[in-house]
PDB file of C-alpha atoms in Angstrom:
ATOM      1  CA  GLU X   1     -65.568 -24.709 -36.340  1.00 82.00           C
ATOM      2  CA  ASP X   2     -62.829 -27.148 -37.295  1.00 88.00           C
ATOM      3  CA  GLN X   3     -60.083 -27.474 -34.676  1.00 91.00           C
ATOM      4  CA  VAL X   4     -56.728 -29.260 -34.549  1.00 96.00           C
ATOM      5  CA  THR X   5     -54.634 -29.652 -31.393  1.00 96.00           C
ATOM      6  CA  GLN X   6     -51.146 -31.109 -31.460  1.00 97.00           C
ATOM      7  CA  SER X   7     -49.155 -32.415 -28.517  1.00 97.00           C
ATOM      8  CA  PRO X   8     -46.582 -32.139 -27.201  1.00 97.00           C
ATOM      9  CA  GLU X   9     -45.553 -28.658 -28.369  1.00 96.00           C
ATOM     10  CA  ALA X  10     -41.900 -29.733 -28.234  1.00 97.00           C
ATOM     11  CA  LEU X  11     -40.177 -33.089 -27.922  1.00 98.00           C
ATOM     12  CA  ARG X  12     -36.517 -33.908 -27.431  1.00 98.00           C
ATOM     13  CA  LEU X  13     -35.378 -37.466 -28.143  1.00 97.00           C
ATOM     14  CA  GLN X  14     -32.082 -39.252 -28.138  1.00 98.00           C
ATOM     15  CA  GLU X  15     -31.119 -40.850 -31.428  1.00 97.00           C
ATOM     16  CA  GLY X  16     -32.816 -44.248 -31.588  1.00 97.00           C
ATOM     17  CA  GLU X  17     -35.448 -43.378 -28.953  1.00 97.00           C
ATOM     18  CA  SER X  18     -38.865 -44.066 -30.519  1.00 98.00           C
ATOM     19  CA  SER X  19     -41.896 -41.919 -29.681  1.00 98.00           C
ATOM     20  CA  SER X  20     -45.256 -40.648 -30.954  1.00 98.00           C
ATOM     21  CA  LEU X  21     -46.739 -37.276 -31.763  1.00 98.00           C
ATOM     22  CA  ASN X  22     -50.451 -36.681 -31.252  1.00 98.00           C
ATOM     23  CA  CYS X  23     -52.984 -34.762 -33.332  1.00 98.00           C
ATOM     24  CA  SER X  24     -56.525 -34.422 -31.962  1.00 98.00           C
ATOM     25  CA  TYR X  25     -59.190 -32.973 -34.229  1.00 96.00           C
ATOM     26  CA  THR X  26     -62.811 -31.944 -34.509  1.00 93.00           C
ATOM     27  CA  VAL X  27     -64.109 -31.398 -38.017  1.00 88.00           C
ATOM     28  CA  SER X  28     -67.400 -31.291 -39.889  1.00 82.00           C
ATOM     29  CA  GLY X  29     -67.016 -34.497 -41.852  1.00 86.00           C
ATOM     30  CA  LEU X  30     -63.382 -35.418 -42.303  1.00 89.00           C
ATOM     31  CA  ARG X  31     -62.295 -35.568 -45.907  1.00 89.00           C
ATOM     32  CA  GLY X  32     -58.599 -36.037 -45.155  1.00 92.00           C
ATOM     33  CA  LEU X  33     -55.967 -35.657 -42.438  1.00 95.00           C
ATOM     34  CA  PHE X  34     -52.546 -34.519 -43.575  1.00 96.00           C
ATOM     35  CA  TRP X  35     -49.098 -34.635 -41.995  1.00 98.00           C
ATOM     36  CA  TYR X  36     -46.392 -32.232 -43.096  1.00 98.00           C
ATOM     37  CA  ARG X  37     -42.816 -31.696 -42.031  1.00 98.00           C
ATOM     38  CA  GLN X  38     -41.436 -28.145 -41.847  1.00 97.00           C
ATOM     39  CA  ASP X  39     -37.743 -27.317 -41.556  1.00 97.00           C
ATOM     40  CA  PRO X  40     -36.675 -23.851 -40.327  1.00 94.00           C
ATOM     41  CA  GLY X  41     -37.023 -21.233 -43.039  1.00 92.00           C
ATOM     42  CA  LYS X  42     -38.804 -23.578 -45.436  1.00 95.00           C
ATOM     43  CA  GLY X  43     -42.335 -24.375 -46.489  1.00 96.00           C
ATOM     44  CA  PRO X  44     -44.193 -27.462 -45.247  1.00 97.00           C
ATOM     45  CA  GLU X  45     -43.209 -30.699 -46.973  1.00 97.00           C
ATOM     46  CA  PHE X  46     -45.977 -33.245 -47.542  1.00 97.00           C
ATOM     47  CA  LEU X  47     -45.648 -36.580 -45.720  1.00 97.00           C
ATOM     48  CA  PHE X  48     -48.978 -38.448 -45.560  1.00 95.00           C
ATOM     49  CA  THR X  49     -52.708 -38.254 -46.201  1.00 95.00           C
ATOM     50  CA  LEU X  50     -55.120 -40.414 -44.197  1.00 96.00           C
ATOM     51  CA  TYR X  51     -58.771 -40.643 -45.176  1.00 93.00           C
ATOM     52  CA  SER X  52     -60.576 -43.017 -42.818  1.00 93.00           C
ATOM     53  CA  ALA X  53     -60.298 -44.429 -39.291  1.00 95.00           C
ATOM     54  CA  GLY X  54     -58.045 -47.443 -39.129  1.00 96.00           C
ATOM     55  CA  GLU X  55     -55.880 -46.337 -42.034  1.00 97.00           C
ATOM     56  CA  GLU X  56     -52.088 -46.429 -41.620  1.00 97.00           C
ATOM     57  CA  LYS X  57     -49.279 -45.147 -43.830  1.00 97.00           C
ATOM     58  CA  GLU X  58     -45.523 -45.592 -43.528  1.00 97.00           C
ATOM     59  CA  LYS X  59     -42.475 -43.871 -44.912  1.00 95.00           C
ATOM     60  CA  GLU X  60     -38.995 -44.795 -43.713  1.00 95.00           C
ATOM     61  CA  ARG X  61     -38.989 -44.247 -39.926  1.00 97.00           C
ATOM     62  CA  LEU X  62     -42.417 -42.591 -39.864  1.00 98.00           C
ATOM     63  CA  LYS X  63     -45.828 -44.214 -39.507  1.00 98.00           C
ATOM     64  CA  ALA X  64     -49.112 -42.322 -39.365  1.00 98.00           C
ATOM     65  CA  THR X  65     -52.337 -43.755 -37.978  1.00 98.00           C
ATOM     66  CA  LEU X  66     -55.877 -42.411 -37.777  1.00 97.00           C
ATOM     67  CA  THR X  67     -58.858 -42.879 -35.461  1.00 95.00           C
ATOM     68  CA  LYS X  68     -62.170 -41.013 -35.436  1.00 92.00           C
ATOM     69  CA  LYS X  69     -60.794 -38.396 -33.030  1.00 94.00           C
ATOM     70  CA  GLU X  70     -57.033 -38.329 -33.418  1.00 97.00           C
ATOM     71  CA  SER X  71     -53.989 -39.225 -35.447  1.00 98.00           C
ATOM     72  CA  PHE X  72     -50.576 -40.350 -34.311  1.00 98.00           C
ATOM     73  CA  LEU X  73     -47.238 -39.940 -36.013  1.00 98.00           C
ATOM     74  CA  HIS X  74     -44.958 -42.693 -34.753  1.00 98.00           C
ATOM     75  CA  ILE X  75     -41.232 -42.193 -35.148  1.00 98.00           C
ATOM     76  CA  THR X  76     -39.147 -45.347 -34.888  1.00 98.00           C
ATOM     77  CA  ALA X  77     -35.437 -45.132 -34.086  1.00 97.00           C
ATOM     78  CA  PRO X  78     -35.201 -41.458 -35.060  1.00 97.00           C
ATOM     79  CA  LYS X  79     -32.053 -39.845 -36.416  1.00 98.00           C
ATOM     80  CA  PRO X  80     -30.879 -36.234 -36.016  1.00 98.00           C
ATOM     81  CA  GLU X  81     -32.049 -35.491 -39.567  1.00 97.00           C
ATOM     82  CA  ASP X  82     -35.619 -36.168 -38.430  1.00 98.00           C
ATOM     83  CA  SER X  83     -35.446 -32.957 -36.371  1.00 98.00           C
ATOM     84  CA  ALA X  84     -38.145 -30.599 -37.665  1.00 98.00           C
ATOM     85  CA  THR X  85     -41.594 -29.257 -36.844  1.00 97.00           C
ATOM     86  CA  TYR X  86     -44.329 -31.741 -37.704  1.00 98.00           C
ATOM     87  CA  LEU X  87     -47.659 -30.218 -38.696  1.00 98.00           C
ATOM     88  CA  CYS X  88     -51.048 -31.904 -38.731  1.00 97.00           C
ATOM     89  CA  ALA X  89     -53.937 -30.515 -40.795  1.00 96.00           C
ATOM     90  CA  VAL X  90     -57.517 -31.523 -41.548  1.00 93.00           C
ATOM     91  CA  GLN X  91     -59.644 -30.960 -44.599  1.00 90.00           C
ATOM     92  CA  ALA X  92     -63.397 -30.856 -44.104  1.00 86.00           C
ATOM     93  CA  GLY X  93     -65.772 -32.539 -46.496  1.00 75.00           C
ATOM     94  CA  VAL X  94     -68.188 -29.631 -46.814  1.00 66.00           C
ATOM     95  CA  ALA X  95     -70.527 -28.908 -49.686  1.00 56.00           C
ATOM     96  CA  SER X  96     -69.144 -28.819 -53.200  1.00 51.00           C
ATOM     97  CA  GLY X  97     -67.788 -25.456 -54.265  1.00 52.00           C
ATOM     98  CA  SER X  98     -65.981 -24.850 -50.978  1.00 68.00           C
ATOM     99  CA  ALA X  99     -62.289 -24.149 -50.905  1.00 67.00           C
ATOM    100  CA  ARG X 100     -61.388 -27.344 -49.063  1.00 81.00           C
ATOM    101  CA  GLN X 101     -58.692 -25.377 -47.295  1.00 88.00           C
ATOM    102  CA  LEU X 102     -56.577 -27.013 -44.617  1.00 91.00           C
ATOM    103  CA  THR X 103     -56.979 -26.242 -40.914  1.00 93.00           C
ATOM    104  CA  PHE X 104     -53.613 -26.672 -39.206  1.00 95.00           C
ATOM    105  CA  GLY X 105     -52.475 -27.423 -35.684  1.00 96.00           C
ATOM    106  CA  SER X 106     -49.647 -25.441 -34.120  1.00 95.00           C
ATOM    107  CA  GLY X 107     -47.146 -28.233 -34.681  1.00 96.00           C
ATOM    108  CA  THR X 108     -44.752 -30.339 -32.640  1.00 97.00           C
ATOM    109  CA  GLN X 109     -41.127 -29.246 -32.698  1.00 97.00           C
ATOM    110  CA  LEU X 110     -39.022 -32.414 -32.659  1.00 98.00           C
ATOM    111  CA  THR X 111     -35.334 -32.401 -31.769  1.00 98.00           C
ATOM    112  CA  VAL X 112     -33.331 -35.619 -32.089  1.00 98.00           C
ATOM    113  CA  LEU X 113     -30.007 -35.499 -30.297  1.00 97.00           C
ATOM    114  CA  PRO X 114     -27.043 -37.547 -31.556  1.00 96.00           C
TER     115      PRO X 114
ATOM    116  CA  GLY Y   1     -40.414 -31.735 -61.610  1.00 60.00           C
ATOM    117  CA  ALA Y   2     -40.457 -28.136 -60.463  1.00 85.00           C
ATOM    118  CA  GLY Y   3     -42.324 -27.408 -57.272  1.00 95.00           C
ATOM    119  CA  VAL Y   4     -44.186 -24.300 -56.152  1.00 97.00           C
ATOM    120  CA  SER Y   5     -42.001 -21.215 -56.295  1.00 97.00           C
ATOM    121  CA  GLN Y   6     -42.477 -17.906 -54.513  1.00 98.00           C
ATOM    122  CA  SER Y   7     -40.812 -14.528 -54.747  1.00 97.00           C
ATOM    123  CA  PRO Y   8     -39.334 -12.624 -53.142  1.00 98.00           C
ATOM    124  CA  SER Y   9     -38.052 -14.992 -50.463  1.00 97.00           C
ATOM    125  CA  ASN Y  10     -37.707 -12.073 -48.046  1.00 97.00           C
ATOM    126  CA  LYS Y  11     -39.273  -8.615 -48.027  1.00 98.00           C
ATOM    127  CA  VAL Y  12     -38.672  -5.766 -45.608  1.00 98.00           C
ATOM    128  CA  THR Y  13     -40.971  -2.780 -45.936  1.00 98.00           C
ATOM    129  CA  GLU Y  14     -42.020   0.288 -44.018  1.00 98.00           C
ATOM    130  CA  LYS Y  15     -45.397   0.627 -42.377  1.00 98.00           C
ATOM    131  CA  GLY Y  16     -47.911   2.111 -44.796  1.00 98.00           C
ATOM    132  CA  LYS Y  17     -46.237   0.838 -47.978  1.00 98.00           C
ATOM    133  CA  ASP Y  18     -47.855  -1.624 -50.395  1.00 98.00           C
ATOM    134  CA  VAL Y  19     -46.251  -5.004 -51.126  1.00 98.00           C
ATOM    135  CA  GLU Y  20     -46.770  -7.658 -53.797  1.00 98.00           C
ATOM    136  CA  LEU Y  21     -45.952 -11.323 -53.271  1.00 98.00           C
ATOM    137  CA  ARG Y  22     -45.787 -13.753 -56.170  1.00 98.00           C
ATOM    138  CA  CYS Y  23     -46.554 -17.468 -56.454  1.00 98.00           C
ATOM    139  CA  ASP Y  24     -45.862 -19.826 -59.358  1.00 97.00           C
ATOM    140  CA  PRO Y  25     -47.795 -23.060 -58.808  1.00 96.00           C
ATOM    141  CA  ILE Y  26     -46.860 -26.520 -60.028  1.00 95.00           C
ATOM    142  CA  SER Y  27     -47.563 -26.746 -63.756  1.00 92.00           C
ATOM    143  CA  GLY Y  28     -51.023 -28.133 -64.415  1.00 91.00           C
ATOM    144  CA  HIS Y  29     -52.340 -27.554 -60.896  1.00 93.00           C
ATOM    145  CA  THR Y  30     -55.721 -25.854 -61.042  1.00 92.00           C
ATOM    146  CA  ALA Y  31     -56.155 -25.080 -57.341  1.00 93.00           C
ATOM    147  CA  LEU Y  32     -54.031 -22.427 -55.619  1.00 95.00           C
ATOM    148  CA  TYR Y  33     -54.106 -21.397 -51.953  1.00 96.00           C
ATOM    149  CA  TRP Y  34     -52.508 -18.625 -49.906  1.00 97.00           C
ATOM    150  CA  TYR Y  35     -51.826 -19.134 -46.193  1.00 97.00           C
ATOM    151  CA  ARG Y  36     -50.174 -16.975 -43.542  1.00 97.00           C
ATOM    152  CA  GLN Y  37     -47.906 -18.298 -40.768  1.00 97.00           C
ATOM    153  CA  SER Y  38     -47.275 -15.894 -37.908  1.00 93.00           C
ATOM    154  CA  LEU Y  39     -44.907 -16.388 -34.961  1.00 84.00           C
ATOM    155  CA  GLY Y  40     -46.658 -18.525 -32.392  1.00 72.00           C
ATOM    156  CA  GLN Y  41     -49.630 -19.127 -34.696  1.00 78.00           C
ATOM    157  CA  GLY Y  42     -50.484 -22.005 -36.947  1.00 83.00           C
ATOM    158  CA  LEU Y  43     -50.977 -21.600 -40.657  1.00 94.00           C
ATOM    159  CA  GLU Y  44     -54.168 -19.711 -41.425  1.00 95.00           C
ATOM    160  CA  PHE Y  45     -56.019 -19.816 -44.746  1.00 94.00           C
ATOM    161  CA  LEU Y  46     -56.283 -16.570 -46.694  1.00 96.00           C
ATOM    162  CA  ILE Y  47     -57.677 -17.138 -50.197  1.00 95.00           C
ATOM    163  CA  TYR Y  48     -58.325 -19.907 -52.743  1.00 93.00           C
ATOM    164  CA  PHE Y  49     -58.427 -19.971 -56.539  1.00 93.00           C
ATOM    165  CA  GLN Y  50     -59.823 -22.825 -58.644  1.00 90.00           C
ATOM    166  CA  GLY Y  51     -59.412 -22.570 -62.385  1.00 84.00           C
ATOM    167  CA  ASN Y  52     -61.349 -19.614 -63.755  1.00 81.00           C
ATOM    168  CA  SER Y  53     -63.923 -19.570 -60.949  1.00 85.00           C
ATOM    169  CA  ALA Y  54     -64.377 -16.623 -58.606  1.00 87.00           C
ATOM    170  CA  PRO Y  55     -61.891 -16.861 -55.723  1.00 90.00           C
ATOM    171  CA  ASP Y  56     -62.901 -17.795 -52.174  1.00 91.00           C
ATOM    172  CA  LYS Y  57     -61.749 -14.779 -50.151  1.00 92.00           C
ATOM    173  CA  SER Y  58     -63.248 -15.893 -46.848  1.00 91.00           C
ATOM    174  CA  GLY Y  59     -59.903 -15.987 -45.016  1.00 93.00           C
ATOM    175  CA  LEU Y  60     -58.632 -12.508 -45.893  1.00 96.00           C
ATOM    176  CA  PRO Y  61     -58.164 -10.587 -42.602  1.00 95.00           C
ATOM    177  CA  SER Y  62     -59.011  -7.120 -43.963  1.00 95.00           C
ATOM    178  CA  ASP Y  63     -59.803  -5.241 -47.170  1.00 96.00           C
ATOM    179  CA  ARG Y  64     -56.126  -4.233 -47.362  1.00 98.00           C
ATOM    180  CA  PHE Y  65     -55.455  -7.769 -48.631  1.00 98.00           C
ATOM    181  CA  SER Y  66     -56.254  -8.794 -52.197  1.00 97.00           C
ATOM    182  CA  ALA Y  67     -55.070 -11.398 -54.656  1.00 96.00           C
ATOM    183  CA  GLU Y  68     -55.382 -12.234 -58.297  1.00 95.00           C
ATOM    184  CA  ARG Y  69     -54.487 -15.144 -60.504  1.00 94.00           C
ATOM    185  CA  THR Y  70     -53.673 -14.492 -64.123  1.00 86.00           C
ATOM    186  CA  GLY Y  71     -54.254 -17.066 -66.851  1.00 82.00           C
ATOM    187  CA  GLY Y  72     -55.041 -19.730 -64.287  1.00 78.00           C
ATOM    188  CA  SER Y  73     -51.390 -19.909 -63.279  1.00 91.00           C
ATOM    189  CA  VAL Y  74     -49.326 -17.243 -61.500  1.00 95.00           C
ATOM    190  CA  SER Y  75     -50.888 -15.536 -58.480  1.00 97.00           C
ATOM    191  CA  THR Y  76     -50.067 -12.246 -56.774  1.00 97.00           C
ATOM    192  CA  LEU Y  77     -51.031 -11.400 -53.192  1.00 98.00           C
ATOM    193  CA  THR Y  78     -51.123  -7.668 -52.536  1.00 98.00           C
ATOM    194  CA  ILE Y  79     -51.120  -6.043 -49.124  1.00 98.00           C
ATOM    195  CA  GLN Y  80     -51.912  -2.337 -49.138  1.00 98.00           C
ATOM    196  CA  ARG Y  81     -50.886   0.125 -46.415  1.00 98.00           C
ATOM    197  CA  THR Y  82     -48.942  -2.564 -44.545  1.00 98.00           C
ATOM    198  CA  GLN Y  83     -49.115  -2.704 -40.756  1.00 97.00           C
ATOM    199  CA  GLN Y  84     -46.650  -4.268 -38.318  1.00 96.00           C
ATOM    200  CA  GLU Y  85     -49.115  -7.058 -37.568  1.00 95.00           C
ATOM    201  CA  ASP Y  86     -48.854  -8.107 -41.218  1.00 97.00           C
ATOM    202  CA  SER Y  87     -45.314  -9.375 -40.511  1.00 97.00           C
ATOM    203  CA  ALA Y  88     -45.429 -13.123 -41.148  1.00 97.00           C
ATOM    204  CA  VAL Y  89     -44.470 -15.848 -43.586  1.00 97.00           C
ATOM    205  CA  TYR Y  90     -46.846 -15.971 -46.548  1.00 98.00           C
ATOM    206  CA  LEU Y  91     -47.112 -19.458 -48.024  1.00 98.00           C
ATOM    207  CA  CYS Y  92     -48.584 -20.504 -51.330  1.00 98.00           C
ATOM    208  CA  ALA Y  93     -49.784 -24.029 -52.074  1.00 97.00           C
ATOM    209  CA  SER Y  94     -51.169 -25.699 -55.165  1.00 95.00           C
ATOM    210  CA  SER Y  95     -53.018 -28.934 -55.836  1.00 94.00           C
ATOM    211  CA  SER Y  96     -54.238 -30.788 -58.905  1.00 91.00           C
ATOM    212  CA  ASP Y  97     -57.815 -30.202 -57.742  1.00 81.00           C
ATOM    213  CA  ARG Y  98     -59.482 -28.636 -54.717  1.00 72.00           C
ATOM    214  CA  GLY Y  99     -59.712 -31.853 -52.733  1.00 76.00           C
ATOM    215  CA  LYS Y 100     -56.243 -33.142 -53.464  1.00 85.00           C
ATOM    216  CA  THR Y 101     -52.955 -32.912 -51.586  1.00 92.00           C
ATOM    217  CA  GLN Y 102     -51.613 -29.375 -51.333  1.00 95.00           C
ATOM    218  CA  TYR Y 103     -47.926 -28.799 -52.068  1.00 96.00           C
ATOM    219  CA  PHE Y 104     -46.332 -25.732 -50.525  1.00 97.00           C
ATOM    220  CA  GLY Y 105     -43.768 -23.272 -51.744  1.00 98.00           C
ATOM    221  CA  PRO Y 106     -40.863 -21.988 -49.626  1.00 97.00           C
ATOM    222  CA  GLY Y 107     -42.761 -18.885 -48.505  1.00 98.00           C
ATOM    223  CA  THR Y 108     -42.117 -15.149 -48.478  1.00 98.00           C
ATOM    224  CA  ARG Y 109     -40.941 -13.746 -45.165  1.00 97.00           C
ATOM    225  CA  LEU Y 110     -42.453 -10.277 -44.762  1.00 98.00           C
ATOM    226  CA  LEU Y 111     -41.198  -7.844 -42.132  1.00 97.00           C
ATOM    227  CA  VAL Y 112     -43.013  -4.545 -41.681  1.00 97.00           C
ATOM    228  CA  LEU Y 113     -40.981  -1.962 -39.791  1.00 97.00           C
TER     229      LEU Y 113
END
Protein backbone atom coordinates (compact mmCIF):
# COMPACT_ATOMS: atom_id res chain seq x y z
CA GLU A 1 0.00 0.00 0.00
CA ASP A 2 1.31 3.42 -0.97
CA GLN A 3 2.01 5.70 2.01
CA VAL A 4 2.99 9.35 2.39
CA THR A 5 4.07 10.94 5.68
CA GLN A 6 4.67 14.66 6.02
CA SER A 7 6.52 16.43 8.80
CA PRO A 8 6.22 18.59 10.72
CA GLU A 9 2.43 18.79 10.99
CA ALA A 10 2.71 22.53 11.68
CA LEU A 11 5.53 25.04 11.34
CA ARG A 12 5.71 28.65 12.43
CA LEU A 13 8.45 30.83 10.94
CA GLN A 14 9.41 34.44 11.20
CA GLU A 15 9.47 36.32 7.92
CA GLY A 16 12.84 35.67 6.29
CA GLU A 17 13.55 32.52 8.34
CA SER A 18 14.30 29.72 5.85
CA SER A 19 13.26 26.12 6.54
CA SER A 20 12.33 22.79 4.95
CA LEU A 21 9.27 20.58 4.89
CA ASN A 22 9.67 16.82 4.64
CA CYS A 23 7.68 14.22 2.71
CA SER A 24 8.59 10.55 3.20
CA TYR A 25 6.99 7.99 0.92
CA THR A 26 6.68 4.31 0.10
CA VAL A 27 5.18 3.49 -3.27
CA SER A 28 5.07 0.64 -5.76
CA GLY A 29 7.19 2.20 -8.47
CA LEU A 30 7.12 5.97 -8.28
CA ARG A 31 5.73 7.62 -11.37
CA GLY A 32 5.68 11.13 -9.92
CA LEU A 33 5.79 13.09 -6.66
CA PHE A 34 3.65 16.20 -6.51
CA TRP A 35 3.62 19.25 -4.25
CA TYR A 36 0.49 21.33 -3.85
CA ARG A 37 -0.34 24.40 -1.83
CA GLN A 38 -3.78 24.70 -0.21
CA ASP A 39 -5.17 27.93 1.22
CA PRO A 40 -8.09 27.79 3.69
CA GLY A 41 -11.39 27.17 1.94
CA LYS A 42 -9.77 26.51 -1.43
CA GLY A 43 -8.71 23.55 -3.51
CA PRO A 44 -5.07 22.44 -3.79
CA GLU A 45 -2.96 24.54 -6.15
CA PHE A 46 -0.29 22.71 -8.14
CA LEU A 47 3.34 23.65 -7.43
CA PHE A 48 5.77 20.98 -8.68
CA THR A 49 6.12 17.50 -10.13
CA LEU A 50 9.30 15.48 -9.55
CA TYR A 51 9.89 12.24 -11.42
CA SER A 52 13.28 10.81 -10.44
CA ALA A 53 15.79 10.90 -7.58
CA GLY A 54 18.13 13.84 -7.81
CA GLU A 55 15.63 16.05 -9.61
CA GLU A 56 15.09 19.61 -8.32
CA LYS A 57 12.55 22.27 -9.26
CA GLU A 58 12.30 25.90 -8.20
CA LYS A 59 9.62 28.54 -8.19
CA GLU A 60 10.19 31.90 -6.52
CA ARG A 61 11.06 31.15 -2.87
CA LEU A 62 10.28 27.43 -3.14
CA LYS A 63 12.57 24.59 -4.16
CA ALA A 64 11.57 20.93 -4.24
CA THR A 65 14.03 18.05 -4.21
CA LEU A 66 13.60 14.29 -4.47
CA THR A 67 15.48 11.23 -3.22
CA LYS A 68 14.46 7.57 -3.43
CA LYS A 69 12.68 7.77 -0.07
CA GLU A 70 11.71 11.38 0.52
CA SER A 71 11.17 14.83 -0.87
CA PHE A 72 11.91 18.20 0.65
CA LEU A 73 10.25 21.52 0.04
CA HIS A 74 12.74 24.24 0.89
CA ILE A 75 11.39 27.70 1.60
CA THR A 76 13.93 30.50 1.37
CA ALA A 77 13.27 33.83 3.08
CA PRO A 78 9.53 33.20 3.39
CA LYS A 79 6.93 35.95 3.42
CA PRO A 80 3.55 36.01 5.21
CA GLU A 81 1.83 35.26 1.89
CA ASP A 82 3.58 31.88 1.85
CA SER A 83 1.37 30.83 4.78
CA ALA A 84 -0.69 27.83 3.67
CA THR A 85 -0.91 24.06 4.00
CA TYR A 86 1.59 22.29 1.76
CA LEU A 87 0.52 18.87 0.51
CA CYS A 88 2.73 16.13 -0.88
CA ALA A 89 1.30 13.34 -3.05
CA VAL A 90 2.67 10.34 -4.93
CA GLN A 91 1.48 8.66 -8.08
CA ALA A 92 2.32 4.99 -8.51
CA GLY A 93 3.47 3.58 -11.82
CA VAL A 94 1.20 0.54 -11.79
CA ALA A 95 -0.03 -1.41 -14.78
CA SER A 96 -1.67 0.43 -17.63
CA GLY A 97 -5.39 0.96 -17.23
CA SER A 98 -5.11 1.98 -13.58
CA ALA A 99 -6.47 5.28 -12.39
CA ARG A 100 -3.08 6.72 -11.47
CA GLN A 101 -4.77 8.45 -8.58
CA LEU A 102 -2.74 10.48 -6.11
CA THR A 103 -2.01 9.29 -2.57
CA PHE A 104 -1.68 12.33 -0.31
CA GLY A 105 0.05 13.05 2.97
CA SER A 106 -1.76 14.94 5.71
CA GLY A 107 0.07 18.17 4.94
CA THR A 108 2.24 20.69 6.74
CA GLN A 109 0.49 23.84 7.92
CA LEU A 110 2.95 26.70 7.48
CA THR A 111 2.52 30.05 9.21
CA VAL A 112 4.92 32.89 8.40
CA LEU A 113 4.79 35.72 10.90
CA PRO A 114 5.59 39.29 9.83
CA GLY B 1 -7.91 29.81 -19.22
CA ALA B 2 -10.75 28.60 -17.05
CA GLY B 3 -9.88 26.12 -14.35
CA VAL B 4 -11.92 23.32 -12.81
CA SER B 5 -15.22 24.56 -11.44
CA GLN B 6 -17.48 22.92 -8.89
CA SER B 7 -20.97 23.60 -7.64
CA PRO B 8 -22.42 24.22 -5.21
CA SER B 9 -19.56 25.66 -3.18
CA ASN B 10 -21.40 24.80 0.04
CA LYS B 11 -24.22 22.36 0.75
CA VAL B 12 -26.05 21.76 4.01
CA THR B 13 -28.42 18.81 4.07
CA GLU B 14 -30.30 16.66 6.54
CA LYS B 15 -29.32 13.10 7.32
CA GLY B 16 -31.04 10.70 4.95
CA LYS B 17 -31.38 13.14 2.04
CA ASP B 18 -29.69 12.67 -1.35
CA VAL B 19 -27.21 15.24 -2.68
CA GLU B 20 -25.67 15.91 -6.09
CA LEU B 21 -22.31 17.61 -6.55
CA ARG B 22 -21.19 18.90 -9.93
CA CYS B 23 -17.76 19.24 -11.54
CA ASP B 24 -16.81 21.01 -14.77
CA PRO B 25 -13.28 19.98 -15.75
CA ILE B 26 -10.76 22.01 -17.72
CA SER B 27 -11.77 22.00 -21.38
CA GLY B 28 -10.05 19.21 -23.27
CA HIS B 29 -9.03 17.24 -20.18
CA THR B 30 -9.94 13.59 -20.61
CA ALA B 31 -9.21 12.38 -17.08
CA LEU B 32 -11.43 13.38 -14.15
CA TYR B 33 -11.02 12.44 -10.48
CA TRP B 34 -13.12 12.87 -7.35
CA TYR B 35 -11.44 13.06 -3.93
CA ARG B 36 -12.77 13.61 -0.42
CA GLN B 37 -11.02 15.68 2.27
CA SER B 38 -12.30 15.16 5.80
CA LEU B 39 -11.26 17.07 8.93
CA GLY B 40 -8.02 15.59 10.19
CA GLN B 41 -7.71 13.31 7.16
CA GLY B 42 -5.74 13.65 3.99
CA LEU B 43 -7.36 13.66 0.59
CA GLU B 44 -8.71 10.24 -0.31
CA PHE B 45 -9.44 9.05 -3.84
CA LEU B 46 -13.05 8.21 -4.68
CA ILE B 47 -13.52 7.61 -8.42
CA TYR B 48 -11.80 8.16 -11.78
CA PHE B 49 -13.10 8.69 -15.31
CA GLN B 50 -10.99 8.49 -18.47
CA GLY B 51 -12.66 9.40 -21.73
CA ASN B 52 -15.46 6.97 -22.54
CA SER B 53 -13.95 4.07 -20.58
CA ALA B 54 -15.69 2.45 -17.62
CA PRO B 55 -14.93 4.42 -14.44
CA ASP B 56 -12.58 3.15 -11.72
CA LYS B 57 -14.83 3.09 -8.64
CA SER B 58 -12.31 1.45 -6.32
CA GLY B 59 -12.23 4.35 -3.85
CA LEU B 60 -15.97 4.74 -3.26
CA PRO B 61 -16.62 4.13 0.48
CA SER B 62 -20.09 2.59 0.10
CA ASP B 63 -22.81 1.83 -2.45
CA ARG B 64 -24.54 5.07 -1.41
CA PHE B 65 -21.92 6.88 -3.51
CA SER B 66 -22.13 6.98 -7.30
CA ALA B 67 -20.89 9.21 -10.08
CA GLU B 68 -21.39 9.72 -13.76
CA ARG B 69 -19.73 11.73 -16.47
CA THR B 70 -21.81 12.89 -19.39
CA GLY B 71 -20.34 13.49 -22.84
CA GLY B 72 -16.83 13.07 -21.51
CA SER B 73 -17.04 16.42 -19.75
CA VAL B 74 -19.23 17.36 -16.78
CA SER B 75 -19.37 14.92 -13.85
CA THR B 76 -21.91 14.52 -11.06
CA LEU B 77 -21.18 12.80 -7.74
CA THR B 78 -24.31 11.58 -6.00
CA ILE B 79 -24.55 10.59 -2.36
CA GLN B 80 -27.77 8.82 -1.41
CA ARG B 81 -29.22 8.68 2.11
CA THR B 82 -26.49 10.97 3.46
CA GLN B 83 -24.95 10.24 6.85
CA GLN B 84 -23.14 12.62 9.21
CA GLU B 85 -19.83 10.93 8.42
CA ASP B 86 -20.26 12.05 4.81
CA SER B 87 -19.57 15.64 5.93
CA ALA B 88 -16.37 16.67 4.15
CA VAL B 89 -14.97 18.72 1.29
CA TYR B 90 -15.46 16.97 -2.05
CA LEU B 91 -12.77 17.91 -4.56
CA CYS B 92 -12.72 17.33 -8.28
CA ALA B 93 -9.54 17.29 -10.36
CA SER B 94 -8.87 16.93 -14.05
CA SER B 95 -5.80 16.17 -16.13
CA SER B 96 -4.98 16.02 -19.83
CA ASP B 97 -4.36 12.28 -19.46
CA ARG B 98 -4.35 9.78 -16.60
CA GLY B 99 -0.65 10.14 -15.84
CA LYS B 100 -0.45 13.90 -16.06
CA THR B 101 -0.65 16.65 -13.46
CA GLN B 102 -4.04 16.91 -11.79
CA TYR B 103 -5.58 20.36 -11.38
CA PHE B 104 -8.13 20.78 -8.62
CA GLY B 105 -11.33 22.73 -8.34
CA PRO B 106 -12.32 24.79 -5.28
CA GLY B 107 -14.35 21.96 -3.75
CA THR B 108 -17.87 21.53 -2.40
CA ARG B 109 -18.17 21.73 1.36
CA LEU B 110 -20.88 19.28 2.45
CA LEU B 111 -22.39 19.38 5.93
CA VAL B 112 -24.85 16.68 6.93
CA LEU B 113 -26.93 17.59 9.97
